[in-house]
Tab-separated table of C-alpha atoms in Angstrom:
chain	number	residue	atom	x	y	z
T	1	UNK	CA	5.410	-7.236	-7.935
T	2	UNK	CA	7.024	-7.765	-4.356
T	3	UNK	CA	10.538	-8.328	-5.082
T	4	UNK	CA	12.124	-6.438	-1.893
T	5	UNK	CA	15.517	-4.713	-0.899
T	6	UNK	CA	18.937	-7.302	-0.047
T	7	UNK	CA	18.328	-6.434	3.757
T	8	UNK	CA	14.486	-6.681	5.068
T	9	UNK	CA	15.848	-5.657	8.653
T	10	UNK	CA	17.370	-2.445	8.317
T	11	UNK	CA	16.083	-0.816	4.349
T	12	UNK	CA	12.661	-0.034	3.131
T	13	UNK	CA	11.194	-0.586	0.067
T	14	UNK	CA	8.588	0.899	-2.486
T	15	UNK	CA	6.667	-2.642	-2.950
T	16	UNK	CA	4.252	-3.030	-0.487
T	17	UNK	CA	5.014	-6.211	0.672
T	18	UNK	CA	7.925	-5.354	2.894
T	19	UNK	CA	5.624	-4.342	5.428
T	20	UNK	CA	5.918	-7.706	6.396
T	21	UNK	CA	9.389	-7.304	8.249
T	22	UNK	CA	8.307	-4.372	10.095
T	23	UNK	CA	5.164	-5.522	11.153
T	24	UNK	CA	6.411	-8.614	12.583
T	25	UNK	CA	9.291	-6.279	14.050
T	26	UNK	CA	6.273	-4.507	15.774
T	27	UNK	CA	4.455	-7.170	16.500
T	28	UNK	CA	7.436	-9.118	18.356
T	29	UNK	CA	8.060	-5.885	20.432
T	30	UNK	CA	4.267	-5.325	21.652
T	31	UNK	CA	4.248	-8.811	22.782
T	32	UNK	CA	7.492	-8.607	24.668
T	33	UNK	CA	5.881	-5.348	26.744
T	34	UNK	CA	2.187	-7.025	27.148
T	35	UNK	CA	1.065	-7.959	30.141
T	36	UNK	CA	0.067	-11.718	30.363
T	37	UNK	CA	-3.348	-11.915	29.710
T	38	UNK	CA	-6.215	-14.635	28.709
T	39	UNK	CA	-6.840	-15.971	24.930
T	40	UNK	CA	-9.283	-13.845	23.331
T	41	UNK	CA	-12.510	-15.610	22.064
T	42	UNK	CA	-13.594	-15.524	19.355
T	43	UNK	CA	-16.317	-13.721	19.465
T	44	UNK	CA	-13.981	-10.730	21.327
T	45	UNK	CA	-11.286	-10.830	18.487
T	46	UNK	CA	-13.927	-9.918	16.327
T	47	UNK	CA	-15.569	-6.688	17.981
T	48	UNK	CA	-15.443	-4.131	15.386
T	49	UNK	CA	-13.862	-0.993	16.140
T	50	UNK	CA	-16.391	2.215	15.888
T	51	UNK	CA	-16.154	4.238	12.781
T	52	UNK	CA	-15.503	8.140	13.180
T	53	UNK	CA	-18.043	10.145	11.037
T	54	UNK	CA	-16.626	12.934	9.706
T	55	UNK	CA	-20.465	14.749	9.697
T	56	UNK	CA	-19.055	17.985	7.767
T	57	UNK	CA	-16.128	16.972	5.607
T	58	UNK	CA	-15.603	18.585	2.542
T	59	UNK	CA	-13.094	16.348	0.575
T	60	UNK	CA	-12.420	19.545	-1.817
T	61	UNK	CA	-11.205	21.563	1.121
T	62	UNK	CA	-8.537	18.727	2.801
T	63	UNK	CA	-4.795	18.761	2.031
T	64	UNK	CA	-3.434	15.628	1.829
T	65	UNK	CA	-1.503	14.257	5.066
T	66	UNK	CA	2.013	15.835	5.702
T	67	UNK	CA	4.430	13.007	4.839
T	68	UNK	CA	8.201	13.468	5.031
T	69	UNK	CA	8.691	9.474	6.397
T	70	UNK	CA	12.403	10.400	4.540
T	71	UNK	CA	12.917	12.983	7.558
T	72	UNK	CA	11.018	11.059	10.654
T	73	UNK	CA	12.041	7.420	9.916
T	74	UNK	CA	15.143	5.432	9.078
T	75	UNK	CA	15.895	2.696	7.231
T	76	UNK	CA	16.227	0.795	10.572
T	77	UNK	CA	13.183	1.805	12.365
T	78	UNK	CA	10.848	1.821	9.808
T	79	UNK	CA	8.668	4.922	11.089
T	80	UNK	CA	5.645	1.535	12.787
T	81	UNK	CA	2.687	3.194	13.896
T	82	UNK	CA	-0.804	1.689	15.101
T	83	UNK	CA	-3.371	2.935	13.341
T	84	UNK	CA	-7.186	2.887	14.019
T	85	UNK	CA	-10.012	2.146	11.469
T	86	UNK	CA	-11.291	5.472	11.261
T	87	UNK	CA	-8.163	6.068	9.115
T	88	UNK	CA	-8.299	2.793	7.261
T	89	UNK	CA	-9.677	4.851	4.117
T	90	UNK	CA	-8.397	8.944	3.342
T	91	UNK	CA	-9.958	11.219	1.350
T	92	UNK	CA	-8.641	15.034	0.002
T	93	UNK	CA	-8.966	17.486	-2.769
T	94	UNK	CA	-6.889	15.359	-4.792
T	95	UNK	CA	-10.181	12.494	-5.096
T	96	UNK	CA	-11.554	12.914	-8.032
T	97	UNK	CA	-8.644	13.741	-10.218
T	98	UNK	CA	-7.217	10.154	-8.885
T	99	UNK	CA	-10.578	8.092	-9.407
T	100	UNK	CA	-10.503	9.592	-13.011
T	101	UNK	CA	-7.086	8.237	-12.945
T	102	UNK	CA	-7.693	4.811	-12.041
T	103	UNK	CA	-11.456	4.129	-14.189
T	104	UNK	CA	-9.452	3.395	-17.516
T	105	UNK	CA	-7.160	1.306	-15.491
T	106	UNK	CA	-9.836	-1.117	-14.126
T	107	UNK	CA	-11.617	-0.416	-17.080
T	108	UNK	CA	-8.725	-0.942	-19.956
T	109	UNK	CA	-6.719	-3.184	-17.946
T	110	UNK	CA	-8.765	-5.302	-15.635
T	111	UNK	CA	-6.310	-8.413	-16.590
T	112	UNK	CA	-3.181	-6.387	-14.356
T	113	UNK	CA	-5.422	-4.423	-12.002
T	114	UNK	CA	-8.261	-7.092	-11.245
T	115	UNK	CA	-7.009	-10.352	-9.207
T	116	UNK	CA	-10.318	-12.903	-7.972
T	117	UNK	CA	-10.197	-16.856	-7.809
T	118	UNK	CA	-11.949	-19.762	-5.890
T	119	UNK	CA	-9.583	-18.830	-2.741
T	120	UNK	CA	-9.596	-15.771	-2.979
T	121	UNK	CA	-13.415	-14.732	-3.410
T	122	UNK	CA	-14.587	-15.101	0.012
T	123	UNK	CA	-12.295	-12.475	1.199
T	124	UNK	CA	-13.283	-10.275	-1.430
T	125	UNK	CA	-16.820	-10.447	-0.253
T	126	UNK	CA	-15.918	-9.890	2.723
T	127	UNK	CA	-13.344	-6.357	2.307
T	128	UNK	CA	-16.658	-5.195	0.281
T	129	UNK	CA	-19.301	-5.444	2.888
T	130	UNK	CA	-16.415	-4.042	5.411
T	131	UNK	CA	-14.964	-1.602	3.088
T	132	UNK	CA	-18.400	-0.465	0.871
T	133	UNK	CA	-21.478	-1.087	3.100
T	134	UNK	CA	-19.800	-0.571	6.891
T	135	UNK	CA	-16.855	1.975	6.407
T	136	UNK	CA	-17.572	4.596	3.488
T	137	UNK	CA	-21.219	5.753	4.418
T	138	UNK	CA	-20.691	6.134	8.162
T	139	UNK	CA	-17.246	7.466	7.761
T	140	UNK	CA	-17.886	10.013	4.704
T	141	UNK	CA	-21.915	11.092	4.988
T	142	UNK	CA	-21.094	13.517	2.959
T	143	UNK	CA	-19.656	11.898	0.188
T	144	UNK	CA	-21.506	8.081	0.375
T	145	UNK	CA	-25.556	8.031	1.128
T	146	UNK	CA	-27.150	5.083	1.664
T	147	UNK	CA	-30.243	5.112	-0.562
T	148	UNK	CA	-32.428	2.024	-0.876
T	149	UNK	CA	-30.467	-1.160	-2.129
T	150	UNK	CA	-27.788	1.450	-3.095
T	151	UNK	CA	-25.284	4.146	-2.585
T	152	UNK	CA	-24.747	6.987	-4.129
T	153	UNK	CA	-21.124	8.632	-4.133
T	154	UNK	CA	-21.987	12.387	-4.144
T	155	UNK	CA	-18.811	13.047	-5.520
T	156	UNK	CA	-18.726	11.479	-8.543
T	157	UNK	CA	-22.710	10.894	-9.549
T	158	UNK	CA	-22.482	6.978	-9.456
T	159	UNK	CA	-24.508	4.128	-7.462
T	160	UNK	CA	-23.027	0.875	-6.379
T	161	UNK	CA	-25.260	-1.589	-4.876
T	162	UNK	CA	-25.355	-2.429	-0.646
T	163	UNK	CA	-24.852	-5.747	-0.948
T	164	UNK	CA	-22.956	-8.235	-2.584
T	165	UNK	CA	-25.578	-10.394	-4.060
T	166	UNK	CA	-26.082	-10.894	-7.615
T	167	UNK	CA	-22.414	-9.139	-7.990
T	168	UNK	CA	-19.563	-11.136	-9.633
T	169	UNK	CA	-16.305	-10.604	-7.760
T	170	UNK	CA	-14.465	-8.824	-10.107
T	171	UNK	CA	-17.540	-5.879	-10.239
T	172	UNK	CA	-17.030	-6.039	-6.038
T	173	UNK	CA	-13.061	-5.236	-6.644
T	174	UNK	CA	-14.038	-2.929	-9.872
T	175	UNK	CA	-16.517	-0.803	-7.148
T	176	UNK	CA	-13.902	-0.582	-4.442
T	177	UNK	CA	-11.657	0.512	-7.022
T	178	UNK	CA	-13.546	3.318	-8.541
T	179	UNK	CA	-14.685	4.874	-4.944
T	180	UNK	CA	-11.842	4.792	-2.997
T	181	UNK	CA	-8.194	5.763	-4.032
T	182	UNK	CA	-6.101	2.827	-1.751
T	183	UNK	CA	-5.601	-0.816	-3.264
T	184	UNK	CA	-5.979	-3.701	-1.657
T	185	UNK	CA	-4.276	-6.810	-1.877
T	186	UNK	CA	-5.088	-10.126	-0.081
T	187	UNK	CA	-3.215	-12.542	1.484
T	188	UNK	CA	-4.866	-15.717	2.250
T	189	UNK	CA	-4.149	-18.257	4.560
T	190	UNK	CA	-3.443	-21.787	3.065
T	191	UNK	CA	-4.411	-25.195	4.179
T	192	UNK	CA	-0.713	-25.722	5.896
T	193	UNK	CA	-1.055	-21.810	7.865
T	194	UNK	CA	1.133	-19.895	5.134
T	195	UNK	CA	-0.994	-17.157	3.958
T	196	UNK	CA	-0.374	-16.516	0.304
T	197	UNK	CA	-1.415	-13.725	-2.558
T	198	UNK	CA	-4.726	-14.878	-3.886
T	199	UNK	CA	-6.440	-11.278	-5.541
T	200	UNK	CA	-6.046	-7.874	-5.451
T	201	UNK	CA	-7.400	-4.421	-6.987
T	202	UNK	CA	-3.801	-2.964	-7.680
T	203	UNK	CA	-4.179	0.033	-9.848
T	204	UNK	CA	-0.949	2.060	-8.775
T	205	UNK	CA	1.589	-1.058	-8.605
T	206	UNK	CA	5.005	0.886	-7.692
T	207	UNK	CA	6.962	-1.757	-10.647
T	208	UNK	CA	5.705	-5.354	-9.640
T	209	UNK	CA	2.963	-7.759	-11.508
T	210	UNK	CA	0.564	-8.190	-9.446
T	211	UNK	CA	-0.574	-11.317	-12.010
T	212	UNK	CA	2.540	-13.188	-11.615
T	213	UNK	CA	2.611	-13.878	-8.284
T	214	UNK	CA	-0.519	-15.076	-7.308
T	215	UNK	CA	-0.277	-18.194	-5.686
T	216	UNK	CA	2.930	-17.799	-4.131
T	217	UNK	CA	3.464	-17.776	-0.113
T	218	UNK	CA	5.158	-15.132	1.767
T	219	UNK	CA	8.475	-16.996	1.747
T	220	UNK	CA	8.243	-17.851	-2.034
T	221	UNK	CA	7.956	-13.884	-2.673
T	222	UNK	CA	11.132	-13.629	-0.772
T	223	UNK	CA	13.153	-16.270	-2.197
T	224	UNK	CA	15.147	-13.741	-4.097
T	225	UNK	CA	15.931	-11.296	-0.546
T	226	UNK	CA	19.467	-11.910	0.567
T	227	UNK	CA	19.167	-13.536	4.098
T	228	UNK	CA	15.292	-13.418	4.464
T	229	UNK	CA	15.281	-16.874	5.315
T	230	UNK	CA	17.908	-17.254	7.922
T	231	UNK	CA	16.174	-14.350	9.697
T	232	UNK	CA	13.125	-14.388	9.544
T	233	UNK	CA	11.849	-17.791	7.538
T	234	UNK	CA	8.515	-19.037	9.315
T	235	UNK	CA	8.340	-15.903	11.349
T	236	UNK	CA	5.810	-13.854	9.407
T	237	UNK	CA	3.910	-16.299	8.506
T	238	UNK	CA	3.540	-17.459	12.417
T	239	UNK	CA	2.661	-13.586	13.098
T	240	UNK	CA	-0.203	-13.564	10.350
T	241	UNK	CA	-1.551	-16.187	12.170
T	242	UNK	CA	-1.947	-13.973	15.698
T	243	UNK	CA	-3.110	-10.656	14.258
T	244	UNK	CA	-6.358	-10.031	15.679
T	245	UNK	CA	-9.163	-8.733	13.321
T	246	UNK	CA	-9.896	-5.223	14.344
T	247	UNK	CA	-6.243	-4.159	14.480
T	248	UNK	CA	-4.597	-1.923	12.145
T	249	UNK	CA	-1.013	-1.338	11.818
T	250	UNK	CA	0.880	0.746	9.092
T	251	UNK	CA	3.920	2.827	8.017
T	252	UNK	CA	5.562	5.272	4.885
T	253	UNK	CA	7.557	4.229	2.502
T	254	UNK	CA	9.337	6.080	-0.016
T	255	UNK	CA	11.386	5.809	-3.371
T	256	UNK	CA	12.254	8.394	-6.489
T	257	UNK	CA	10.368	7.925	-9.369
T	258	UNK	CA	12.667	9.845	-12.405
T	259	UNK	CA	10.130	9.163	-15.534
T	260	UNK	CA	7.115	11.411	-14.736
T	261	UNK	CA	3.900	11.203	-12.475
T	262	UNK	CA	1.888	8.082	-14.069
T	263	UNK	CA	1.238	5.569	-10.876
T	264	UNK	CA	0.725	2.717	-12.730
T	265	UNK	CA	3.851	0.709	-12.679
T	266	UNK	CA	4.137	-2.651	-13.363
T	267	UNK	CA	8.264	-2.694	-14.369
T	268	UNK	CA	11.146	-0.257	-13.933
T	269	UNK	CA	11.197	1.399	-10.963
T	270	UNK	CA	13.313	-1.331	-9.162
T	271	UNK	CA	16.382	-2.806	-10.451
T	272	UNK	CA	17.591	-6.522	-10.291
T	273	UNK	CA	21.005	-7.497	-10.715
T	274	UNK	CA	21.758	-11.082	-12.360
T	275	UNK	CA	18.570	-10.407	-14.532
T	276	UNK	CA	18.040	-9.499	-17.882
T	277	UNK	CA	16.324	-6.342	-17.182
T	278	UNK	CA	17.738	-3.274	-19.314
T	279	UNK	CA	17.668	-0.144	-17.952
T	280	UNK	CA	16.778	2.453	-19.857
T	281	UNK	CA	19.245	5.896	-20.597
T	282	UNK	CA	16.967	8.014	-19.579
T	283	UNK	CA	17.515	6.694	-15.927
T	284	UNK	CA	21.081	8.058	-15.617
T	285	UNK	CA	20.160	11.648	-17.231
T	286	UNK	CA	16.569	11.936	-15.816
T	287	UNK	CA	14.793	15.502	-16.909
T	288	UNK	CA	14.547	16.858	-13.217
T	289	UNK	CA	10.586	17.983	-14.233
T	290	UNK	CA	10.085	14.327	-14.607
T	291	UNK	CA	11.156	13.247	-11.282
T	292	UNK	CA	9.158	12.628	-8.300
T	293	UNK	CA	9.334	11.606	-4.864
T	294	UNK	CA	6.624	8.854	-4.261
T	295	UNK	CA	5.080	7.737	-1.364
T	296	UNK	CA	2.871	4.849	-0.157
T	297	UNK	CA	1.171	5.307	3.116
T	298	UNK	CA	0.328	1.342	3.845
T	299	UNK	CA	-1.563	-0.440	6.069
T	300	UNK	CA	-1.927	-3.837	7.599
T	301	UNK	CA	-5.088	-5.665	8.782
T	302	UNK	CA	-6.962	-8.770	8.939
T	303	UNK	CA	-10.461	-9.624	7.966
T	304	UNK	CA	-12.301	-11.312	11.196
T	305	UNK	CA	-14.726	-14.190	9.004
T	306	UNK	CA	-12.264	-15.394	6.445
T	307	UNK	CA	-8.793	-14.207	8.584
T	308	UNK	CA	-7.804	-12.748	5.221
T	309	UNK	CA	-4.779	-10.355	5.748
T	310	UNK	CA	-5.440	-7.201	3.746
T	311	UNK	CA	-2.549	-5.102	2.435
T	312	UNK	CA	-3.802	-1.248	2.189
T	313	UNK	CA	-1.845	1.005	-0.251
T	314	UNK	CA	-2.168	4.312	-1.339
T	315	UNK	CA	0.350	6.273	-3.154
T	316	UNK	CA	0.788	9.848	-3.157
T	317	UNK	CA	3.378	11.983	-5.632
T	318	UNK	CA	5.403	14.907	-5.381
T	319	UNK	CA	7.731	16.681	-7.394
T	320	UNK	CA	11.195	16.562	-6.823
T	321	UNK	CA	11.187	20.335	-7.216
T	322	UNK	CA	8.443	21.245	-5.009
T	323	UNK	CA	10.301	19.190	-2.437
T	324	UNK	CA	13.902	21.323	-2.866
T	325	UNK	CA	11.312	24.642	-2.999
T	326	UNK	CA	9.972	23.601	0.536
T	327	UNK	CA	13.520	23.327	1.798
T	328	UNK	CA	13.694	19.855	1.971
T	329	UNK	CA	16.201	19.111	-0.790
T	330	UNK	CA	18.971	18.186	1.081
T	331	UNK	CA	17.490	16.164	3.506
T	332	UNK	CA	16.400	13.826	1.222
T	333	UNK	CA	19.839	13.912	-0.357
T	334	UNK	CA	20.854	12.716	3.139
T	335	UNK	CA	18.217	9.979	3.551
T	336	UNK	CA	19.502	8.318	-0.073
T	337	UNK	CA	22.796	8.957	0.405
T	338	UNK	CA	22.421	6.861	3.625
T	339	UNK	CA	21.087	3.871	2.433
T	340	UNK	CA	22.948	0.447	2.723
T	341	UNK	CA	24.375	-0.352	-0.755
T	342	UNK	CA	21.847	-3.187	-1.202
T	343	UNK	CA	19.103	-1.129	-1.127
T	344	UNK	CA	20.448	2.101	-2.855
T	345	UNK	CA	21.255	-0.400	-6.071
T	346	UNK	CA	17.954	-1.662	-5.680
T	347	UNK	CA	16.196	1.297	-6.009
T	348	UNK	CA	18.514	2.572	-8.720
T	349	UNK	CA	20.320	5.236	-7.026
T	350	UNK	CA	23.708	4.149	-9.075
T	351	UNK	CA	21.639	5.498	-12.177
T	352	UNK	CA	19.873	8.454	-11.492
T	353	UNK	CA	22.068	9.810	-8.467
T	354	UNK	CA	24.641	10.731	-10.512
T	355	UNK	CA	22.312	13.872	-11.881
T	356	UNK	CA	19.337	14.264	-8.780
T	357	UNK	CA	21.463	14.118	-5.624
T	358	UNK	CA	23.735	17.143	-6.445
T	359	UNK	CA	20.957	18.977	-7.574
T	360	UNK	CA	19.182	18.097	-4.595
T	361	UNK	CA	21.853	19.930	-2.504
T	362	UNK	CA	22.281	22.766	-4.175
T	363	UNK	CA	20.707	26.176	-2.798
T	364	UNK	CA	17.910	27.376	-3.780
């Protein structure tokens, strides 16, 4: 699932896991410009940031957000923004068509979209009160109304309850996952302070299995990065443990996807030399209507009772060829063509290149 690029200081990568390096980039620098200041208690740390309602949104009439992170970021600064909680969750006129996506998922395939356990379950409680009861009925009135022991998603005709009791913790994961397009994966801290991947409701992996590496710490995920260890080791881990609940931190990230639109990807969009993995011919003659550019806007927070720290996804695709119609075909020629070696190989440009980056230059 995470496997990242051979340089987490200076590439970016399609798994969502290597927001770790520039969140703790971030994180470093804020501290360095803070002014000195008192511990926090507690009970401050865990002040919950006001909600935004949006009081006459119309989902069906909202574009999704302008992302180009290929134009406004590089692979050295990583395009960090804060982010506040009123934009923890999006919604535009592409909803529905991506809920319909992801109900056969959860649905068909709860064993690689559905992750809960004894560790794990607390946190999931918890994202479901702060993501279901707290955040989609003030945020969206006119999509979520509170009705009784219930809410109803106007959007879609279906109820999901306003509470957690008598729900297993799969059906909390399976609601979150039908209602709101992002997926959420948790890392939880461990007994010696290293948080670790404990559950998730992953239905647009971008080629990792989510199953496989539950259980494993932050540095264990990274075992196979080139020089993660030497810099950064114990870092992240040590940052994890500062966050403050109420704080939200994110990026864009960005890769080619060359075999059509389908978001579910549990293999092959990554490669990884010294393996077995066979790549497939296709992936040095792509058919240019079956590649895309995908992006995943991601955000970081962590949960204030169990200090869960929640990875927020959501993936958005474009075609290649609307990209080169809007005039942006050769700077994302540019952006891949710049990318260290490490990470180009990594995200198979040594394959598909060959065919999409001329193409992407040409005029229209």
């Amino acid at each position: 699932m995470i496997q990242v690029v051979y340089d987490a200081l200076s590439a970016s990568n399609p798994s969502w896991i290597l927001l770790l390096v520039p969140f703790l980039v971030l994180g470093l620098a804020l501290k360095a410009f803070r002014k000195p200041q008192l511990k926090l208690s507690a009970e401050k740390q865990r002040i919950e940031p006001e909600i935004e309602p949006l009081v006459d949104f119309d989902f069906r009439k909202v574009a999704p957000i302008k992302y180009q992170p290929y134009k406004t970021q590089g692979h050295v600064t990583m395009g960090i923004q804060k982010r506040v909680r009123s934009e923890w969750i999006r919604m535009d006129r592409s909803y529905l068509d991506r809920i319909n996506e992801r109900l056969p998922l959860i649905r068909e395939k709860p064993e690689f979209t559905i992750g809960t356990g004894e560790k794990v379950n607390p946190a999931i409680e918890e994202l479901y009160e702060e993501i279901m009861i707290k955040y989609l009925p003030v945020r969206f009135p006119t999509m979520f109304k509170a009705r009784g022991k219930t809410v109803k998603n106007l959007a879609t005709g279906t109820t999901y309850p306003l509470t957690t009791v008598g729900l297993t913790h799969a059906q909390m994961l399976a609601y979150m996952g039908e209602n709101v397009e992002e997926d959420f994966y948790f890392m939880c801290p461990d007994h010696d302070g290293q948080y670790r991947l404990q559950g998730y409701i992953a239905c647009f992996p971008g080629g990792f299995l989510s199953p496989a590496r539950v259980g494993e710490s932050v540095r264990e995920i990274h075992k196979p990065v080139p020089g993660y260890e030497r810099k950064l080791g114990l870092s992240v881990d040590r940052y994890f443990g500062r966050m403050i609940p109420g704080d939200f931190i994110g990026r864009m990230n960005w890769s080619l996807q060359v075999d059509g639109a389908d978001l579910f990807r549990t293999d092959g969009n990554n490669y990884y030399p010294g393996t077995e993995q066979v790549v497939e011919e296709y992936k040095e003659d792509p058919s240019l209507d079956e590649c895309y550019l995908r992006v995943e806007h991601q955000t970081l927070t962590k949960l204030p009772r169990t200090s869960a720290v929640i990875f927020t996804v959501r993936s958005y695709m474009t075609p290649l060829h609307q990209v080169k119609a809007e005039g942006d075909g050769k700077a994302l020629a540019a952006a891949i063509e710049s990318m260290p070696e490490g990470l180009g190989h990594y995200k198979m440009r040594q394959y598909w290149g060959k065919k999409v980056l001329p193409w992407l230059t040409e005029d229209i």
